[in-house]
Short mmCIF file of C-alpha atoms in Angstrom, two decimals:
data_model
loop_
_atom_site.label_atom_id
_atom_site.label_comp_id
_atom_site.label_asym_id
_atom_site.label_seq_id
_atom_site.Cartn_x
_atom_site.Cartn_y
_atom_site.Cartn_z
CA UNK A 25 -19.16 60.91 65.60
CA UNK A 26 -20.75 58.51 68.01
CA UNK A 27 -17.82 56.14 68.00
CA UNK A 28 -15.09 57.06 65.52
CA UNK A 29 -15.46 55.00 62.40
CA UNK A 30 -18.03 52.68 63.89
CA UNK A 31 -21.00 54.02 61.96
CA UNK A 32 -24.00 55.79 63.42
CA UNK A 33 -27.01 53.86 64.60
CA UNK A 34 -29.67 54.70 62.05
CA UNK A 35 -33.23 54.87 63.31
CA UNK A 36 -36.10 55.98 61.11
CA UNK A 37 -35.84 57.87 57.83
CA UNK A 38 -32.78 60.06 57.11
CA UNK A 39 -32.92 63.71 58.09
CA UNK A 40 -31.41 64.76 54.76
CA UNK A 41 -31.89 62.91 51.48
CA UNK A 42 -30.42 64.13 48.20
CA UNK A 43 -31.23 62.41 44.91
CA UNK A 44 -29.78 62.96 41.45
CA UNK A 45 -28.50 66.47 42.26
CA UNK A 46 -26.81 68.20 39.31
CA UNK A 47 -25.37 71.69 38.89
CA UNK A 48 -23.81 73.20 35.76
CA UNK A 49 -22.03 76.53 35.40
CA UNK A 50 -21.36 78.53 32.26
CA UNK A 51 -17.67 79.42 31.91
CA UNK A 52 -15.48 80.81 29.09
CA UNK A 53 -14.99 78.27 26.33
CA UNK A 54 -11.90 76.09 26.47
CA UNK A 55 -9.75 75.03 23.53
CA UNK A 56 -12.25 72.32 22.58
CA UNK A 57 -15.12 74.81 22.58
CA UNK A 58 -16.78 73.55 25.78
CA UNK A 59 -18.38 76.20 27.99
CA UNK A 60 -20.50 74.23 30.46
CA UNK A 61 -18.87 72.93 33.62
CA UNK A 62 -20.91 70.19 35.29
CA UNK A 63 -19.81 70.62 38.89
CA UNK A 64 -22.34 68.11 40.25
CA UNK A 65 -23.58 65.18 38.21
CA UNK A 66 -26.33 63.03 39.71
CA UNK A 67 -25.25 63.21 43.36
CA UNK A 68 -27.11 60.96 45.84
CA UNK A 69 -26.47 61.01 49.57
CA UNK A 70 -28.23 60.76 52.92
CA UNK A 71 -27.52 62.05 56.41
CA UNK A 72 -29.11 60.73 59.58
CA UNK A 73 -29.81 62.51 62.83
CA UNK A 74 -26.77 63.04 65.06
CA UNK A 75 -24.65 61.47 62.32
CA UNK A 76 -21.41 62.69 60.76
CA UNK A 77 -20.94 62.12 57.04
CA UNK A 78 -17.39 62.71 55.83
CA UNK A 79 -17.09 64.07 52.28
CA UNK A 80 -13.67 63.60 50.68
CA UNK A 81 -12.11 64.05 47.26
CA UNK A 82 -9.52 66.01 45.33
CA UNK A 83 -9.72 69.79 44.94
CA UNK A 84 -12.24 70.75 42.28
CA UNK A 85 -14.31 67.57 42.57
CA UNK A 86 -17.47 69.45 43.60
CA UNK A 87 -17.43 69.31 47.41
CA UNK A 88 -17.83 73.06 47.92
CA UNK A 89 -20.49 73.32 45.20
CA UNK A 90 -22.47 70.60 46.93
CA UNK A 91 -22.20 72.49 50.22
CA UNK A 92 -23.48 75.68 48.58
CA UNK A 93 -26.44 73.83 47.07
CA UNK A 94 -27.32 72.24 50.42
CA UNK A 95 -27.18 75.71 52.01
CA UNK A 96 -29.53 77.02 49.28
CA UNK A 97 -26.87 79.47 48.11
CA UNK A 98 -27.06 77.81 44.69
CA UNK A 99 -30.05 76.23 42.97
CA UNK A 100 -29.48 72.87 41.29
CA UNK A 101 -30.34 72.29 37.66
CA UNK A 102 -31.81 68.88 38.41
CA UNK A 103 -32.51 66.64 41.38
CA UNK A 104 -34.32 66.82 44.69
CA UNK A 105 -33.49 67.46 48.31
CA UNK A 106 -35.67 66.46 51.25
CA UNK A 107 -34.93 67.79 54.71
CA UNK A 108 -37.20 66.21 57.31
CA UNK A 109 -39.50 65.41 54.38
CA UNK A 110 -39.60 69.10 53.39
CA UNK A 111 -38.49 70.25 49.95
CA UNK A 112 -36.46 73.44 50.61
CA UNK A 113 -36.36 74.25 46.87
CA UNK A 114 -40.13 74.61 46.96
CA UNK A 115 -40.11 77.17 49.80
CA UNK A 116 -40.15 80.96 49.54
CA UNK A 117 -40.64 83.99 51.74
CA UNK A 118 -41.04 83.39 55.44
CA UNK A 119 -41.07 79.61 55.05
CA UNK A 120 -37.67 79.66 53.35
CA UNK A 121 -36.32 82.09 55.95
CA UNK A 122 -37.46 79.79 58.75
CA UNK A 123 -35.89 76.77 57.03
CA UNK A 124 -32.51 78.49 56.71
CA UNK A 125 -32.12 78.37 60.50
CA UNK A 126 -31.95 74.62 60.38
CA UNK A 127 -28.72 74.38 58.35
CA UNK A 128 -25.64 76.42 59.24
CA UNK A 129 -21.96 76.39 58.29
CA UNK A 130 -18.53 76.47 59.92
CA UNK A 131 -15.94 77.84 57.51
CA UNK A 132 -12.35 76.83 56.80
CA UNK A 133 -10.59 80.06 57.72
CA UNK A 134 -11.54 81.13 61.26
CA UNK A 135 -10.21 84.65 60.68
CA UNK A 136 -11.47 85.49 57.19
CA UNK A 137 -14.98 84.34 58.12
CA UNK A 138 -15.24 86.75 61.09
CA UNK A 139 -15.71 90.52 60.79
CA UNK A 140 -12.65 92.11 62.47
CA UNK A 141 -14.70 95.22 63.34
CA UNK A 142 -17.27 93.29 65.34
CA UNK A 143 -16.94 92.01 68.89
CA UNK A 144 -17.51 88.36 69.71
CA UNK A 145 -20.92 89.29 71.11
CA UNK A 146 -21.91 91.06 67.90
CA UNK A 147 -20.64 88.18 65.75
CA UNK A 148 -22.60 85.55 67.67
CA UNK A 149 -25.71 87.74 67.76
CA UNK A 150 -25.61 88.76 64.11
CA UNK A 151 -27.90 85.87 62.93
CA UNK A 152 -30.58 87.16 65.30
CA UNK A 153 -30.79 90.39 63.30
CA UNK A 154 -32.41 88.33 60.52
CA UNK A 155 -34.07 85.69 62.69
CA UNK A 156 -35.27 87.97 65.46
CA UNK A 157 -37.73 85.53 67.02
CA UNK A 158 -35.09 82.91 67.91
CA UNK A 159 -33.94 84.76 71.06
CA UNK A 160 -35.87 87.70 72.61
CA UNK A 161 -33.82 90.90 72.50
CA UNK A 162 -33.60 91.22 76.28
CA UNK A 163 -32.20 87.69 76.64
CA UNK A 164 -29.54 87.93 73.95
CA UNK A 165 -26.59 88.99 76.15
CA UNK A 166 -27.22 86.02 78.43
CA UNK A 167 -27.56 83.67 75.46
CA UNK A 168 -24.23 84.94 74.06
CA UNK A 169 -22.56 84.06 77.36
CA UNK A 170 -24.17 80.61 77.25
CA UNK A 171 -22.89 79.98 73.75
CA UNK A 172 -19.39 81.18 74.63
CA UNK A 173 -19.35 78.76 77.55
CA UNK A 174 -20.72 75.99 75.35
CA UNK A 175 -17.75 76.25 72.96
CA UNK A 176 -15.14 76.59 75.71
CA UNK A 177 -14.70 80.37 75.76
CA UNK A 178 -15.23 82.75 78.70
CA UNK A 179 -18.13 85.11 79.23
CA UNK A 180 -15.62 87.97 79.39
CA UNK A 181 -14.58 87.19 75.81
CA UNK A 182 -17.82 88.74 74.54
CA UNK A 183 -16.23 92.19 74.28
CA UNK A 184 -13.08 91.01 72.46
CA UNK A 185 -12.42 91.28 68.72
CA UNK A 186 -11.41 88.36 66.45
CA UNK A 187 -7.77 89.49 66.21
CA UNK A 188 -7.50 89.17 69.99
CA UNK A 189 -8.21 85.43 69.80
CA UNK A 190 -5.94 82.57 68.77
CA UNK A 191 -6.78 80.53 65.67
CA UNK A 192 -8.47 77.80 67.68
CA UNK A 193 -10.44 80.32 69.72
CA UNK A 194 -11.61 82.04 66.54
CA UNK A 195 -12.88 78.72 65.21
CA UNK A 196 -14.73 78.18 68.49
CA UNK A 197 -16.28 81.60 67.97
CA UNK A 198 -17.35 80.58 64.47
CA UNK A 199 -18.93 77.43 65.89
CA UNK A 200 -20.79 79.51 68.49
CA UNK A 201 -22.17 81.70 65.71
CA UNK A 202 -23.33 78.59 63.82
CA UNK A 203 -25.11 77.37 66.96
CA UNK A 204 -26.89 80.68 67.56
CA UNK A 205 -29.91 79.59 65.49
CA UNK A 206 -30.16 76.10 67.05
CA UNK A 207 -29.47 74.29 63.75
CA UNK A 208 -30.14 70.61 63.18
CA UNK A 209 -27.35 70.27 60.60
CA UNK A 210 -23.97 71.99 60.32
CA UNK A 211 -21.80 71.86 57.21
CA UNK A 212 -18.16 71.90 58.31
CA UNK A 213 -16.01 72.97 55.35
CA UNK A 214 -12.40 72.04 56.20
CA UNK A 215 -12.99 73.35 59.75
CA UNK A 216 -9.58 72.41 61.16
CA UNK A 217 -7.23 72.56 58.16
CA UNK A 218 -5.96 76.04 59.11
CA UNK A 219 -5.16 75.02 62.70
CA UNK A 220 -2.15 73.43 64.40
CA UNK A 221 -2.43 69.72 65.11
CA UNK A 222 -2.92 70.12 68.86
CA UNK A 223 -5.60 72.74 68.29
CA UNK A 224 -7.26 70.54 65.65
CA UNK A 225 -7.79 67.85 68.28
CA UNK A 226 -9.40 70.35 70.65
CA UNK A 227 -11.83 71.61 68.02
CA UNK A 228 -12.71 68.08 66.88
CA UNK A 229 -13.38 67.05 70.47
CA UNK A 230 -15.61 70.11 70.84
CA UNK A 231 -17.61 69.16 67.74
CA UNK A 232 -17.97 65.63 69.09
CA UNK A 233 -19.24 66.90 72.45
CA UNK A 234 -21.71 69.26 70.80
CA UNK A 235 -23.07 66.43 68.71
CA UNK A 236 -23.58 64.23 71.75
CA UNK A 237 -25.17 67.05 73.78
CA UNK A 238 -27.27 68.70 71.07
CA UNK A 239 -27.91 65.90 68.57
CA UNK A 240 -26.70 68.01 65.64
CA UNK A 241 -25.72 66.33 62.35
CA UNK A 242 -22.53 67.19 60.45
CA UNK A 243 -21.54 67.11 56.81
CA UNK A 244 -17.77 67.15 57.35
CA UNK A 245 -15.83 68.21 54.24
CA UNK A 246 -12.11 67.56 54.42
CA UNK A 247 -9.07 66.52 52.40
CA UNK A 248 -7.41 65.15 55.55
CA UNK A 249 -8.29 61.46 55.59
CA UNK A 250 -6.94 60.89 59.10
CA UNK A 251 -9.33 63.53 60.43
CA UNK A 252 -12.25 62.05 58.49
CA UNK A 253 -11.49 58.59 59.82
CA UNK A 254 -11.56 59.94 63.37
CA UNK A 255 -14.79 61.94 63.16
CA UNK A 256 -17.04 60.36 60.53
CA UNK A 257 -19.66 57.66 60.94
CA UNK A 258 -19.90 57.22 57.18
CA UNK A 259 -17.85 58.48 54.25
CA UNK A 260 -18.78 59.65 50.74
CA UNK A 261 -16.00 59.87 48.14
CA UNK A 262 -16.34 62.37 45.27
CA UNK A 263 -14.60 62.41 41.90
CA UNK A 264 -15.38 64.90 39.12
CA UNK A 265 -18.81 65.80 40.44
CA UNK A 266 -19.96 62.26 41.22
CA UNK A 267 -20.16 60.20 44.41
CA UNK A 268 -18.09 57.14 43.56
CA UNK A 269 -18.23 55.29 46.90
CA UNK A 270 -20.10 55.49 50.18
CA UNK A 271 -20.17 53.35 53.28
CA UNK A 272 -19.33 53.03 56.98
CA UNK A 273 -16.01 54.67 57.75
CA UNK A 274 -14.01 51.63 58.82
CA UNK A 275 -15.22 49.57 55.85
CA UNK A 276 -14.18 52.33 53.44
CA UNK A 277 -10.75 52.75 55.02
CA UNK A 278 -9.99 49.07 55.52
CA UNK A 279 -11.58 47.62 52.38
CA UNK A 280 -12.15 50.24 49.64
CA UNK A 281 -14.07 48.92 46.66
CA UNK A 282 -13.57 51.75 44.19
CA UNK A 283 -10.09 52.07 42.62
CA UNK A 284 -10.13 55.86 43.18
CA UNK A 285 -10.85 55.40 46.88
CA UNK A 286 -7.99 52.90 47.14
CA UNK A 287 -5.62 55.33 45.41
CA UNK A 288 -6.74 58.21 47.62
CA UNK A 289 -6.15 56.17 50.79
CA UNK A 290 -2.79 54.87 49.60
CA UNK A 291 -1.57 58.43 49.08
CA UNK A 292 -2.41 59.49 52.64
CA UNK A 293 0.69 59.96 54.83
CA UNK A 294 1.17 57.50 57.71
CA UNK A 295 3.51 57.63 60.70
CA UNK A 296 4.83 54.07 60.47
CA UNK A 297 5.02 52.71 56.95
CA UNK A 298 5.93 49.04 56.66
CA UNK A 299 7.35 47.45 53.54
CA UNK A 300 4.00 45.84 52.83
CA UNK A 301 2.28 49.21 52.98
CA UNK A 302 4.82 50.74 50.60
CA UNK A 303 4.05 47.99 48.08
CA UNK A 304 0.39 48.96 48.24
CA UNK A 305 1.04 52.58 47.25
CA UNK A 306 -0.98 53.32 44.13
CA UNK A 307 0.44 55.88 41.72
CA UNK A 308 -2.19 57.17 39.31
CA UNK A 309 -1.13 58.01 35.79
CA UNK A 310 -2.21 61.14 33.96
CA UNK A 311 -3.92 64.31 35.12
CA UNK A 312 -7.43 64.74 36.47
CA UNK A 313 -9.68 65.23 33.41
CA UNK A 314 -11.27 68.61 32.89
CA UNK A 315 -14.84 68.85 34.20
CA UNK A 316 -15.55 70.80 31.01
CA UNK A 317 -14.90 67.66 28.98
CA UNK A 318 -15.11 64.58 31.24
CA UNK A 319 -14.43 61.09 29.88
CA UNK A 320 -17.30 58.99 28.55
CA UNK A 321 -18.64 56.16 30.67
CA UNK A 322 -16.80 56.01 33.99
CA UNK A 323 -15.12 59.34 34.68
CA UNK A 324 -12.21 57.68 36.47
CA UNK A 325 -11.38 55.24 33.68
CA UNK A 326 -8.57 57.37 32.15
CA UNK A 327 -6.55 56.98 35.37
CA UNK A 328 -7.76 53.53 36.45
CA UNK A 329 -5.59 50.40 36.23
CA UNK A 330 -8.78 48.31 36.14
CA UNK A 331 -10.39 50.06 33.17
CA UNK A 332 -11.68 48.03 30.23
CA UNK A 333 -13.62 48.82 27.08
CA UNK A 334 -16.88 48.41 28.97
CA UNK A 335 -15.91 51.31 31.26
CA UNK A 336 -15.70 53.73 28.33
CA UNK A 337 -19.10 52.77 27.00
CA UNK A 338 -21.25 52.59 30.13
CA UNK A 339 -21.71 54.86 33.15
CA UNK A 340 -21.50 52.73 36.32
CA UNK A 341 -24.57 52.99 38.56
CA UNK A 342 -23.94 55.18 41.59
CA UNK A 343 -24.55 54.32 45.26
CA UNK A 344 -28.24 54.06 46.08
CA UNK A 345 -29.67 56.88 48.19
CA UNK A 346 -30.84 55.64 51.57
CA UNK A 347 -28.66 52.51 51.51
CA UNK A 348 -26.00 52.88 54.21
CA UNK A 349 -24.05 49.74 53.25
CA UNK A 350 -20.76 50.08 51.39
CA UNK A 351 -21.34 50.75 47.69
CA UNK A 352 -19.04 51.70 44.82
CA UNK A 353 -19.88 53.17 41.42
CA UNK A 354 -17.57 50.80 39.57
CA UNK A 355 -18.09 48.11 36.93
CA UNK A 356 -15.16 46.10 38.32
CA UNK A 357 -14.94 46.86 42.07
CA UNK A 358 -11.97 45.77 44.10
CA UNK A 359 -12.31 42.50 45.98
CA UNK A 360 -11.94 42.73 49.75
CA UNK A 361 -9.72 39.71 50.14
CA UNK A 362 -7.26 40.20 47.30
CA UNK A 363 -7.47 43.83 46.28
CA UNK A 364 -7.95 42.76 42.66
CA UNK A 365 -10.79 43.49 40.34
CA UNK A 366 -13.77 41.20 40.10
CA UNK A 367 -14.84 40.03 36.67
#
């Protein structure tokens, strides 16, 4: 979020590095007899300090599952995660409890994620019941007031209940709760989708200010491409459990290399659509394949106008972890100049 779409200045190793992360769930068998849903399939991604990585993709592509794995709410079947060169999956007991402070979450619904029977002060201070050494008990009321001020609320709001706040104020309260443990990374799961446009801008500006002041990193999950373009330094595009393209935000939006990314961007609403832009609208044929029985080779091939026999036989290599240049998991990526496939 340093400069919208410009790409963060990367110095040193990434704070978060995920390699070959996979997660499968057992579900009732479908008509074809399949009962294993591979929600994540070999996911690689990195996140730098004070960087915002936008994660986009259709519903059901695995974004929320990835968030739950990164929060250690789910254990992956395969793959590794390094956070500041620490393997969280290898921690237990007090070490795991201490690590959990470092990654927090801001939820989509600012009302459902807050206990209506608790005051703002109790909501913000609730994480300290588990992590009691973060703020001494005698200093907690003062710290609550500091956090309320930090997110643009008043000290007097500490005694109010969630239903007494507006939607935007409730989301600010959720952000204050996430900050209570001084995290280094916050996963924002559709944090503004339930808010009015004017309120969205206020919350996004708040997140930007907090990043500049505190140096926190964001994994920003959203289906709203205009929001992602505004806030993200880099973008990762997901399709059926795989990362199909990553790169600096402006490069992804201006020159997508993966056909799915191009289709996703072409479907985004715009305020002023010229005739040229209408001609570039890409209409995908067919339905999204079932994750219970994904296509062989490239998972997007059944909807891709570029697909050839090779795509059905070979899985395209995914973006390389740690490489922040634009990369697409496609055998025949789109050419920047012409928008056609390379051969």
